Amino acid sequence: MIRVVVNGADGRMGSEVVKAVTADAELALVGGVSLTHVGEDIGVAAGMQALGISMGNNLAAVLDTCHPEVAVDFTTPDAIYENAEICLTKGVHMVVGTTGLTAVQRERLGKLAAANGVGLFIAPNFSIGAVLMMRFAAEAAPYLPNVEIIELHHNNKLDAPSGTAILTAERVAAARKQAGAAAAPAHTQESLRGARGATVEDIPVHSVRLPGYVAHQQVLFGGQGELLTLRHDSLDRKSFMPGVLLAIKKVSGHTGLTFGLERYL
Amino acid sequence: MIRVVVNGADGRMGSEVVKAVTADAELALVGGVSLTHVGEDIGVAAGMQALGISMGNNLAAVLDTCHPEVAVDFTTPDAIYENAEICLTKGVHMVVGTTGLTAVQRERLGKLAAANGVGLFIAPNFSIGAVLMMRFAAEAAPYLPNVEIIELHHNNKLDAPSGTAILTAERVAAARKQAGAAAAPAHTQESLRGARGATVEDIPVHSVRLPGYVAHQQVLFGGQGELLTLRHDSLDRKSFMPGVLLAIKKVSGHTGLTFGLERYL
Amino acid sequence: MIRVVVNGADGRMGSEVVKAVTADAELALVGGVSLTHVGEDIGVAAGMQALGISMGNNLAAVLDTCHPEVAVDFTTPDAIYENAEICLTKGVHMVVGTTGLTAVQRERLGKLAAANGVGLFIAPNFSIGAVLMMRFAAEAAPYLPNVEIIELHHNNKLDAPSGTAILTAERVAAARKQAGAAAAPAHTQESLRGARGATVEDIPVHSVRLPGYVAHQQVLFGGQGELLTLRHDSLDRKSFMPGVLLAIKKVSGHTGLTFGLERYL
Amino acid sequence: MIRVVVNGADGRMGSEVVKAVTADAELALVGGVSLTHVGEDIGVAAGMQALGISMGNNLAAVLDTCHPEVAVDFTTPDAIYENAEICLTKGVHMVVGTTGLTAVQRERLGKLAAANGVGLFIAPNFSIGAVLMMRFAAEAAPYLPNVEIIELHHNNKLDAPSGTAILTAERVAAARKQAGAAAAPAHTQESLRGARGATVEDIPVHSVRLPGYVAHQQVLFGGQGELLTLRHDSLDRKSFMPGVLLAIKKVSGHTGLTFGLERYL
């Protein structure tokens, strides 16, 4: 049994992780840290205490009390860097789902993990379907170099384009470049600004924001007389749990930084 | 038999109209005018002359020779206004598929038509499916006021957004306003310019341009826990012919300006 | 304030109705009846009792105690006929979301409602988007008579095709017939049985059942060189609540049977 | 320059191959064989003769006259086996797009090719997008073993399901089995026969046949709270030409049987 602490255990994602870890026979939930500054207490803390599981507001104290092997972090962009420093310094492997770390910060934390002999796993998306979509997009790009991306989310999502869309565009562009494949030139002029979307590495990205949507993305490839479309729909946060559980089980075997769930597939 | 002249008979659309009129038992093709300045002679002229049909380069001369009841125009934006003046002055009903007339020009030509006792029919889209999509979009808007439009065309299309997308947005906005329905506010900020598309009457419009596409449009409605999507795909110019034939048969019964195929359905 | 009792208040749909009625300023929740034989007590009963709302296991007793104007029923196919007899006889208007009533039973209950001077509203689908999809499908059928339906649901759905798909096919067929429009003949032979789907009124219906889906339907129209597709996605039971609330507010104004939410739009 | 003969040069596919080979700087069209028994002479024969290219009705005679290195065959199911015997025996490499060969026949012809030291390339689908769709479907299956296939074609297609759909299902099933992954059990009963489609290796396959469609396929994967969809659209026979040209250039380097375009990618 791998001993697990969930940081942000009463957040939207963290509370799903609490349930998923508890239900997994290979994992033992030994502690949680509250996300009280966001004020999303949704009954998890009380439930965990009823089960005899430590639940606190101070990450370092919870780690010292519970002695986990792995800490899972679903907190906030402003807290994640410090959280990671605390865990890695104490020799705890980390699985990070919190967004907001820059590439430079990831590298620095990766060195800290390596120096302490532990694994640091960071992923922008824990859904296996989304990871496959990105992999297939990169595989198709050398053969069908003309690509656009449409991502569709609920109207409460604060940013556009989504992190997954940007990452997809970067991987497609890299694969295309490595293969020496080039997109056909475009002959279109915008008569209204924004019609042709944002541009990430020469790839147009379009962001739809409407109530009703959850998290969806389409990668559109156009060729001579044919179209290839990859589409991923996340309809429930449960879709991220298989990826989180997989990462918890694998992280101790990979010292230093690992970025992206596809590295463990 | 209704006597028909096709102006632009050797253009892409015009040559399809020549075939469709010839195949229709209620219509008689009596003349054509070449689109020679575009240089798209695709064998139509020779074929028509073989059939004993007049084919010329001068619209007024062809009208005087052939005495049509209806002239169909698929020419170019810079020629259409003058073409219409010539036909309407000579008492010939017109079916116009050429784009480029402004609202002011349409009104002025409509008065000229009325003064000459003939019909002037203008449509931005002759596809029955596209007309139904626009009608349904306007019908849905009062109940589901949150809307975005995605239109997808081949990479040789010069403009973005498409005329059909703009017209759809205008109709949705008008229907929404008339019903007193308002879209939910958006909370999204663009981190890359253009991600949220162009805006037509507060409705985001996204334009995809890739080889392989022909002419496609989706109207996306988002509600509480649900989505309604209308999608139209034009895969062949043949899709416009039923609408063109319908307009040729109806135009003589509607003196003055009629705008949009839905007016004849 | 309209006084409302929810029959099946602790079921999946009923508990959503409890929340929606409670949140609506024009409605007062005055009682609930448990769906105990399904054993889905999800805390609603306790919550209602804490609010001082009657919650019982016997419909007739709850009606006598709470004196509602409208009863909403989301129970089970084997119970609904008797439930309706009890409510209507006691002079209580009914909104029925429970499936399983035959056309004959609906007519018989409609007469009972009329004899007691109350309204009986029954709908196979309370989602406004789904109702619009069905309406548009019927409107398009005269112009594009070639139609197929694909419905996609989670793999725990017991029946195929869905009731909404069957109803859509019936409406499309009726509209097509009334307009004198006929579908083009098919030239396809199945090499494997079932490939061409089930047939409802000559319209092929295909049922997909996969984990991850919630409740989705596409109506596909094919014409000369063009396609028109209507798509509805229900991603959350919340999507049914606006329709349920609308029906509760309208039912007292329509004595006798009303079938289908589109009658109130 | 590779010397190429096209067998079936005046058929729908063959005449596209004639154009594509002629336009390719690395290939030389040296002869064609007419598909006269199908009676689809569409002007190719006359055009080829004008160019000084041999065009005959007898395959063996054309091969003896023109000395090609590669023969491309787009003829008919009843002719292809004998055509292949003639070419391979004469030491000519073959690219076969004609359908109808059984697995046993393919093996037998492969041995004949090997014995004569030439390559035999056979593909059920020459579209690069379709090949990628099949590859990705097989790659996704171990992670998302719940799959259904929808294929959509025009109403003149004679068979259902399509060959590509069957092949996709077989590959998905093989990949799933090799990975030891199993689909979740289904709980659905058909109330109308055919609703759940045809079954190929336990995978439901649904065939839509409507005017307006050309050749389209969707592979639907369902997981926990998520969906992954692969979609391919062939809108024009031109989409097959890049694959045909690739095969012509590669076939001489692969003695014996090669099956499927993905083997050359």
CSV table of N, CA, C and O in Angstrom, one decimal, chain B residues 99-180:
chain,number,residue,atom,x,y,z
B,99,THR,N,-22.4,38.0,-55.2
B,99,THR,CA,-22.3,38.8,-54.0
B,99,THR,C,-21.7,40.2,-54.2
B,99,THR,O,-21.2,40.5,-55.3
B,100,GLY,N,-21.8,41.0,-53.3
B,100,GLY,CA,-21.1,42.3,-53.4
B,100,GLY,C,-22.1,43.5,-53.4
B,100,GLY,O,-21.6,44.7,-53.2
B,101,LEU,N,-23.4,43.3,-53.5
B,101,LEU,CA,-24.3,44.5,-53.5
B,101,LEU,C,-24.5,44.9,-52.0
B,101,LEU,O,-24.7,44.1,-51.1
B,102,THR,N,-24.4,46.2,-51.8
B,102,THR,CA,-24.6,46.7,-50.4
B,102,THR,C,-26.2,46.8,-50.2
B,102,THR,O,-27.0,46.8,-51.2
B,103,ALA,N,-26.6,47.0,-48.9
B,103,ALA,CA,-28.0,47.2,-48.6
B,103,ALA,C,-28.6,48.4,-49.3
B,103,ALA,O,-29.7,48.3,-49.9
B,104,VAL,N,-27.8,49.4,-49.4
B,104,VAL,CA,-28.3,50.6,-50.1
B,104,VAL,C,-28.5,50.3,-51.6
B,104,VAL,O,-29.5,50.7,-52.2
B,105,GLN,N,-27.6,49.6,-52.2
B,105,GLN,CA,-27.7,49.3,-53.7
B,105,GLN,C,-28.9,48.3,-53.9
B,105,GLN,O,-29.6,48.5,-54.9
B,106,ARG,N,-29.1,47.4,-53.0
B,106,ARG,CA,-30.2,46.5,-53.1
B,106,ARG,C,-31.5,47.2,-53.1
B,106,ARG,O,-32.4,47.0,-53.9
B,107,GLU,N,-31.7,48.2,-52.2
B,107,GLU,CA,-32.9,49.0,-52.1
B,107,GLU,C,-33.1,49.8,-53.4
B,107,GLU,O,-34.2,49.9,-53.9
B,108,ARG,N,-32.0,50.4,-53.9
B,108,ARG,CA,-32.2,51.2,-55.1
B,108,ARG,C,-32.6,50.4,-56.3
B,108,ARG,O,-33.5,50.8,-57.0
B,109,LEU,N,-32.0,49.2,-56.4
B,109,LEU,CA,-32.3,48.3,-57.5
B,109,LEU,C,-33.8,47.8,-57.4
B,109,LEU,O,-34.5,47.6,-58.3
B,110,GLY,N,-34.2,47.6,-56.1
B,110,GLY,CA,-35.5,47.1,-55.8
B,110,GLY,C,-36.6,48.1,-56.3
B,110,GLY,O,-37.6,47.8,-56.9
B,111,LYS,N,-36.2,49.4,-56.1
B,111,LYS,CA,-37.2,50.5,-56.6
B,111,LYS,C,-37.2,50.5,-58.1
B,111,LYS,O,-38.3,50.7,-58.7
B,112,LEU,N,-36.0,50.3,-58.7
B,112,LEU,CA,-36.0,50.2,-60.2
B,112,LEU,C,-36.8,49.1,-60.7
B,112,LEU,O,-37.5,49.2,-61.7
B,113,ALA,N,-36.7,47.9,-60.1
B,113,ALA,CA,-37.5,46.8,-60.5
B,113,ALA,C,-39.0,47.1,-60.3
B,113,ALA,O,-39.8,46.8,-61.3
B,114,ALA,N,-39.4,47.6,-59.2
B,114,ALA,CA,-40.8,47.9,-59.0
B,114,ALA,C,-41.3,48.9,-60.1
B,114,ALA,O,-42.4,48.7,-60.6
B,115,ALA,N,-40.5,49.9,-60.4
B,115,ALA,CA,-40.9,50.9,-61.4
B,115,ALA,C,-41.1,50.3,-62.8
B,115,ALA,O,-41.9,50.7,-63.6
B,116,ASN,N,-40.3,49.2,-63.0
B,116,ASN,CA,-40.4,48.5,-64.3
B,116,ASN,C,-41.4,47.3,-64.2
B,116,ASN,O,-41.5,46.5,-65.2
B,117,GLY,N,-42.0,47.1,-63.1
B,117,GLY,CA,-43.0,46.0,-63.0
B,117,GLY,C,-42.4,44.6,-63.0
B,117,GLY,O,-43.1,43.7,-63.4
B,118,VAL,N,-41.1,44.5,-62.6
B,118,VAL,CA,-40.5,43.1,-62.6
B,118,VAL,C,-40.0,42.8,-61.2
B,118,VAL,O,-39.9,43.6,-60.3
B,119,GLY,N,-39.7,41.5,-61.1
B,119,GLY,CA,-39.2,41.0,-59.8
B,119,GLY,C,-37.6,41.0,-59.8
B,119,GLY,O,-37.0,40.7,-60.8
B,120,LEU,N,-37.1,41.3,-58.6
B,120,LEU,CA,-35.6,41.2,-58.4
B,120,LEU,C,-35.4,40.3,-57.2
B,120,LEU,O,-35.8,40.7,-56.1
B,121,PHE,N,-34.8,39.2,-57.4
B,121,PHE,CA,-34.6,38.3,-56.3
B,121,PHE,C,-33.1,38.2,-56.0
B,121,PHE,O,-32.3,37.9,-56.9
B,122,ILE,N,-32.7,38.4,-54.8
B,122,ILE,CA,-31.3,38.4,-54.4
B,122,ILE,C,-31.1,37.4,-53.2
B,122,ILE,O,-31.9,37.5,-52.2
B,123,ALA,N,-30.2,36.5,-53.2
B,123,ALA,CA,-30.0,35.7,-52.1
B,123,ALA,C,-28.5,35.5,-51.8
B,123,ALA,O,-27.7,35.3,-52.8
B,124,PRO,N,-28.1,35.5,-50.5
B,124,PRO,CA,-26.7,35.3,-50.2
B,124,PRO,C,-26.4,33.8,-50.3
B,124,PRO,O,-25.2,33.4,-50.3
B,125,ASN,N,-27.4,32.9,-50.2
B,125,ASN,CA,-27.1,31.5,-50.2
B,125,ASN,C,-28.3,30.8,-50.8
B,125,ASN,O,-29.5,31.0,-50.3
B,126,PHE,N,-28.1,30.0,-51.8
B,126,PHE,CA,-29.2,29.3,-52.5
B,126,PHE,C,-29.5,27.9,-52.0
B,126,PHE,O,-30.3,27.1,-52.5
B,127,SER,N,-28.7,27.4,-51.0
B,127,SER,CA,-28.8,26.1,-50.5
B,127,SER,C,-30.0,26.0,-49.5
B,127,SER,O,-30.1,26.8,-48.6
B,128,ILE,N,-30.9,25.1,-49.7
B,128,ILE,CA,-32.1,25.0,-48.9
B,128,ILE,C,-31.7,24.6,-47.4
B,128,ILE,O,-32.2,25.1,-46.5
B,129,GLY,N,-30.7,23.7,-47.3
B,129,GLY,CA,-30.2,23.4,-46.0
B,129,GLY,C,-29.6,24.6,-45.2
B,129,GLY,O,-29.9,24.7,-44.0
B,130,ALA,N,-28.9,25.4,-45.9
B,130,ALA,CA,-28.3,26.6,-45.2
B,130,ALA,C,-29.4,27.6,-44.8
B,130,ALA,O,-29.4,28.1,-43.7
B,131,VAL,N,-30.5,27.7,-45.7
B,131,VAL,CA,-31.6,28.6,-45.3
B,131,VAL,C,-32.3,28.0,-44.1
B,131,VAL,O,-32.7,28.8,-43.2
B,132,LEU,N,-32.5,26.7,-44.1
B,132,LEU,CA,-33.2,26.1,-42.9
B,132,LEU,C,-32.3,26.3,-41.6
B,132,LEU,O,-32.8,26.6,-40.6
B,133,MET,N,-31.0,26.1,-41.8
B,133,MET,CA,-30.1,26.3,-40.6
B,133,MET,C,-30.3,27.8,-40.1
B,133,MET,O,-30.4,28.0,-38.9
B,134,MET,N,-30.3,28.7,-40.9
B,134,MET,CA,-30.5,30.1,-40.5
B,134,MET,C,-31.9,30.3,-39.8
B,134,MET,O,-32.0,31.0,-38.8
B,135,ARG,N,-32.9,29.8,-40.4
B,135,ARG,CA,-34.2,29.9,-39.8
B,135,ARG,C,-34.3,29.3,-38.4
B,135,ARG,O,-34.8,29.9,-37.5
B,136,PHE,N,-33.8,28.1,-38.3
B,136,PHE,CA,-33.8,27.4,-37.0
B,136,PHE,C,-33.0,28.1,-36.0
B,136,PHE,O,-33.3,28.2,-34.8
B,137,ALA,N,-31.8,28.7,-36.4
B,137,ALA,CA,-31.0,29.5,-35.5
B,137,ALA,C,-31.8,30.6,-34.9
B,137,ALA,O,-31.7,30.9,-33.7
B,138,ALA,N,-32.5,31.3,-35.8
B,138,ALA,CA,-33.3,32.5,-35.3
B,138,ALA,C,-34.5,32.0,-34.4
B,138,ALA,O,-34.8,32.6,-33.4
B,139,GLU,N,-35.1,30.8,-34.7
B,139,GLU,CA,-36.1,30.3,-33.8
B,139,GLU,C,-35.6,29.8,-32.5
B,139,GLU,O,-36.4,29.9,-31.5
B,140,ALA,N,-34.4,29.3,-32.4
B,140,ALA,CA,-33.9,28.8,-31.1
B,140,ALA,C,-33.4,29.9,-30.2
B,140,ALA,O,-33.4,29.8,-29.0
B,141,ALA,N,-33.0,31.0,-30.8
B,141,ALA,CA,-32.3,32.1,-30.0
B,141,ALA,C,-33.1,32.6,-28.8
B,141,ALA,O,-32.5,32.9,-27.8
B,142,PRO,N,-34.4,32.8,-28.9
B,142,PRO,CA,-35.2,33.3,-27.8
B,142,PRO,C,-35.1,32.3,-26.6
B,142,PRO,O,-35.2,32.8,-25.4
B,143,TYR,N,-35.0,31.0,-26.8
B,143,TYR,CA,-35.0,30.0,-25.7
B,143,TYR,C,-33.6,29.8,-25.2
B,143,TYR,O,-33.4,29.4,-24.1
B,144,LEU,N,-32.6,29.9,-26.2
B,144,LEU,CA,-31.2,29.6,-25.8
B,144,LEU,C,-30.3,30.7,-26.3
B,144,LEU,O,-29.7,30.6,-27.4
B,145,PRO,N,-30.3,31.8,-25.6
B,145,PRO,CA,-29.7,33.1,-26.2
B,145,PRO,C,-28.2,33.0,-26.2
B,145,PRO,O,-27.6,33.9,-26.8
B,146,ASN,N,-27.5,32.0,-25.6
B,146,ASN,CA,-26.0,32.0,-25.7
B,146,ASN,C,-25.6,31.2,-27.0
B,146,ASN,O,-25.8,30.0,-27.1
B,147,VAL,N,-25.0,31.9,-27.9
B,147,VAL,CA,-24.7,31.4,-29.2
B,147,VAL,C,-23.3,31.7,-29.7
B,147,VAL,O,-22.8,32.8,-29.4
B,148,GLU,N,-22.7,30.8,-30.4
B,148,GLU,CA,-21.4,31.1,-31.1
B,148,GLU,C,-21.5,30.4,-32.5
B,148,GLU,O,-22.3,29.4,-32.7
B,149,ILE,N,-20.8,30.9,-33.5
B,149,ILE,CA,-20.8,30.3,-34.8
B,149,ILE,C,-19.4,29.9,-35.2
B,149,ILE,O,-18.5,30.7,-35.0
B,150,ILE,N,-19.3,28.7,-35.8
B,150,ILE,CA,-18.0,28.3,-36.4
B,150,ILE,C,-18.3,28.0,-37.9
B,150,ILE,O,-19.2,27.3,-38.2
B,151,GLU,N,-17.6,28.7,-38.8
B,151,GLU,CA,-17.7,28.4,-40.2
B,151,GLU,C,-16.4,27.8,-40.7
B,151,GLU,O,-15.3,28.3,-40.3
B,152,LEU,N,-16.4,26.8,-41.6
B,152,LEU,CA,-15.2,26.1,-42.0
B,152,LEU,C,-15.3,26.1,-43.6
B,152,LEU,O,-16.2,25.6,-44.2
B,153,HIS,N,-14.2,26.6,-44.2
B,153,HIS,CA,-14.1,26.6,-45.6
B,153,HIS,C,-12.7,26.3,-46.1
B,153,HIS,O,-11.8,26.3,-45.3
B,154,HIS,N,-12.6,26.0,-47.4
B,154,HIS,CA,-11.3,25.7,-48.0
B,154,HIS,C,-10.3,26.9,-47.8
B,154,HIS,O,-10.8,28.0,-47.7
B,155,ASN,N,-9.0,26.6,-47.9
B,155,ASN,CA,-8.0,27.7,-47.7
B,155,ASN,C,-7.9,28.7,-48.9
B,155,ASN,O,-7.1,29.6,-48.8
B,156,ASN,N,-8.7,28.5,-49.9
B,156,ASN,CA,-8.6,29.5,-51.0
B,156,ASN,C,-9.7,30.5,-50.8
B,156,ASN,O,-9.8,31.5,-51.7
B,157,LYS,N,-10.6,30.4,-49.9
B,157,LYS,CA,-11.6,31.4,-49.6
B,157,LYS,C,-10.9,32.7,-49.2
B,157,LYS,O,-10.1,32.6,-48.2
B,158,LEU,N,-11.3,33.8,-49.8
B,158,LEU,CA,-10.5,35.0,-49.6
B,158,LEU,C,-10.9,35.7,-48.3
B,158,LEU,O,-10.1,36.4,-47.7
B,159,ASP,N,-12.2,35.6,-47.9
B,159,ASP,CA,-12.7,36.5,-46.8
B,159,ASP,C,-13.0,35.6,-45.5
B,159,ASP,O,-13.2,34.4,-45.6
B,160,ALA,N,-13.0,36.3,-44.4
B,160,ALA,CA,-13.4,35.6,-43.1
B,160,ALA,C,-13.9,36.8,-42.2
B,160,ALA,O,-13.2,37.8,-42.1
B,161,PRO,N,-15.1,36.6,-41.6
B,161,PRO,CA,-16.0,35.5,-41.7
B,161,PRO,C,-16.8,35.4,-43.0
B,161,PRO,O,-16.8,36.4,-43.7
B,162,SER,N,-17.4,34.3,-43.3
B,162,SER,CA,-18.2,34.2,-44.5
B,162,SER,C,-19.5,35.0,-44.4
B,162,SER,O,-20.0,35.4,-43.3
B,163,GLY,N,-20.0,35.4,-45.5
B,163,GLY,CA,-21.3,36.1,-45.6
B,163,GLY,C,-22.4,35.4,-44.9
B,163,GLY,O,-23.2,36.0,-44.2
B,164,THR,N,-22.5,34.1,-45.0
B,164,THR,CA,-23.6,33.3,-44.4
B,164,THR,C,-23.4,33.4,-42.9
B,164,THR,O,-24.4,33.5,-42.1
B,165,ALA,N,-22.2,33.4,-42.3
B,165,ALA,CA,-22.0,33.4,-40.9
B,165,ALA,C,-22.5,34.8,-40.4
B,165,ALA,O,-23.1,34.9,-39.3
B,166,ILE,N,-22.1,35.8,-41.1
B,166,ILE,CA,-22.5,37.2,-40.7
B,166,ILE,C,-24.0,37.3,-40.7
B,166,ILE,O,-24.6,37.8,-39.7
B,167,LEU,N,-24.6,36.8,-41.8
B,167,LEU,CA,-26.1,36.9,-41.9
B,167,LEU,C,-26.8,36.1,-40.7
B,167,LEU,O,-27.8,36.5,-40.1
B,168,THR,N,-26.2,34.9,-40.5
B,168,THR,CA,-26.8,34.1,-39.4
B,168,THR,C,-26.7,34.9,-38.1
B,168,THR,O,-27.7,34.9,-37.3
B,169,ALA,N,-25.6,35.4,-37.8
B,169,ALA,CA,-25.4,36.2,-36.5
B,169,ALA,C,-26.4,37.3,-36.4
B,169,ALA,O,-27.0,37.6,-35.4
B,170,GLU,N,-26.6,38.0,-37.5
B,170,GLU,CA,-27.5,39.2,-37.5
B,170,GLU,C,-28.9,38.7,-37.2
B,170,GLU,O,-29.7,39.3,-36.5
B,171,ARG,N,-29.3,37.6,-37.8
B,171,ARG,CA,-30.7,37.1,-37.6
B,171,ARG,C,-30.9,36.6,-36.2
B,171,ARG,O,-32.0,36.7,-35.6
B,172,VAL,N,-29.9,35.9,-35.7
B,172,VAL,CA,-30.0,35.4,-34.3
B,172,VAL,C,-30.1,36.6,-33.3
B,172,VAL,O,-30.9,36.6,-32.4
B,173,ALA,N,-29.3,37.6,-33.6
B,173,ALA,CA,-29.3,38.8,-32.7
B,173,ALA,C,-30.6,39.5,-32.8
B,173,ALA,O,-31.2,39.9,-31.7
B,174,ALA,N,-31.2,39.6,-34.0
B,174,ALA,CA,-32.5,40.2,-34.1
B,174,ALA,C,-33.6,39.4,-33.4
B,174,ALA,O,-34.5,40.0,-32.7
B,175,ALA,N,-33.6,38.1,-33.5
B,175,ALA,CA,-34.6,37.3,-32.9
B,175,ALA,C,-34.5,37.3,-31.4
B,175,ALA,O,-35.5,37.3,-30.7
B,176,ARG,N,-33.3,37.3,-30.9
B,176,ARG,CA,-33.0,37.4,-29.5
B,176,ARG,C,-33.5,38.7,-28.9
B,176,ARG,O,-34.1,38.7,-27.8
B,177,LYS,N,-33.2,39.8,-29.6
B,177,LYS,CA,-33.6,41.1,-29.2
B,177,LYS,C,-35.2,41.2,-29.1
B,177,LYS,O,-35.7,41.7,-28.2
B,178,GLN,N,-35.8,40.7,-30.2
B,178,GLN,CA,-37.2,40.8,-30.3
B,178,GLN,C,-37.9,40.1,-29.1
B,178,GLN,O,-39.0,40.5,-28.6
B,179,ALA,N,-37.3,39.0,-28.7
B,179,ALA,CA,-37.9,38.2,-27.6
B,179,ALA,C,-37.5,38.7,-26.3
B,179,ALA,O,-37.9,38.1,-25.2
B,180,GLY,N,-36.6,39.7,-26.2
B,180,GLY,CA,-36.2,40.2,-24.9
B,180,GLY,C,-35.2,39.2,-24.2
B,180,GLY,O,-35.1,39.3,-23.0
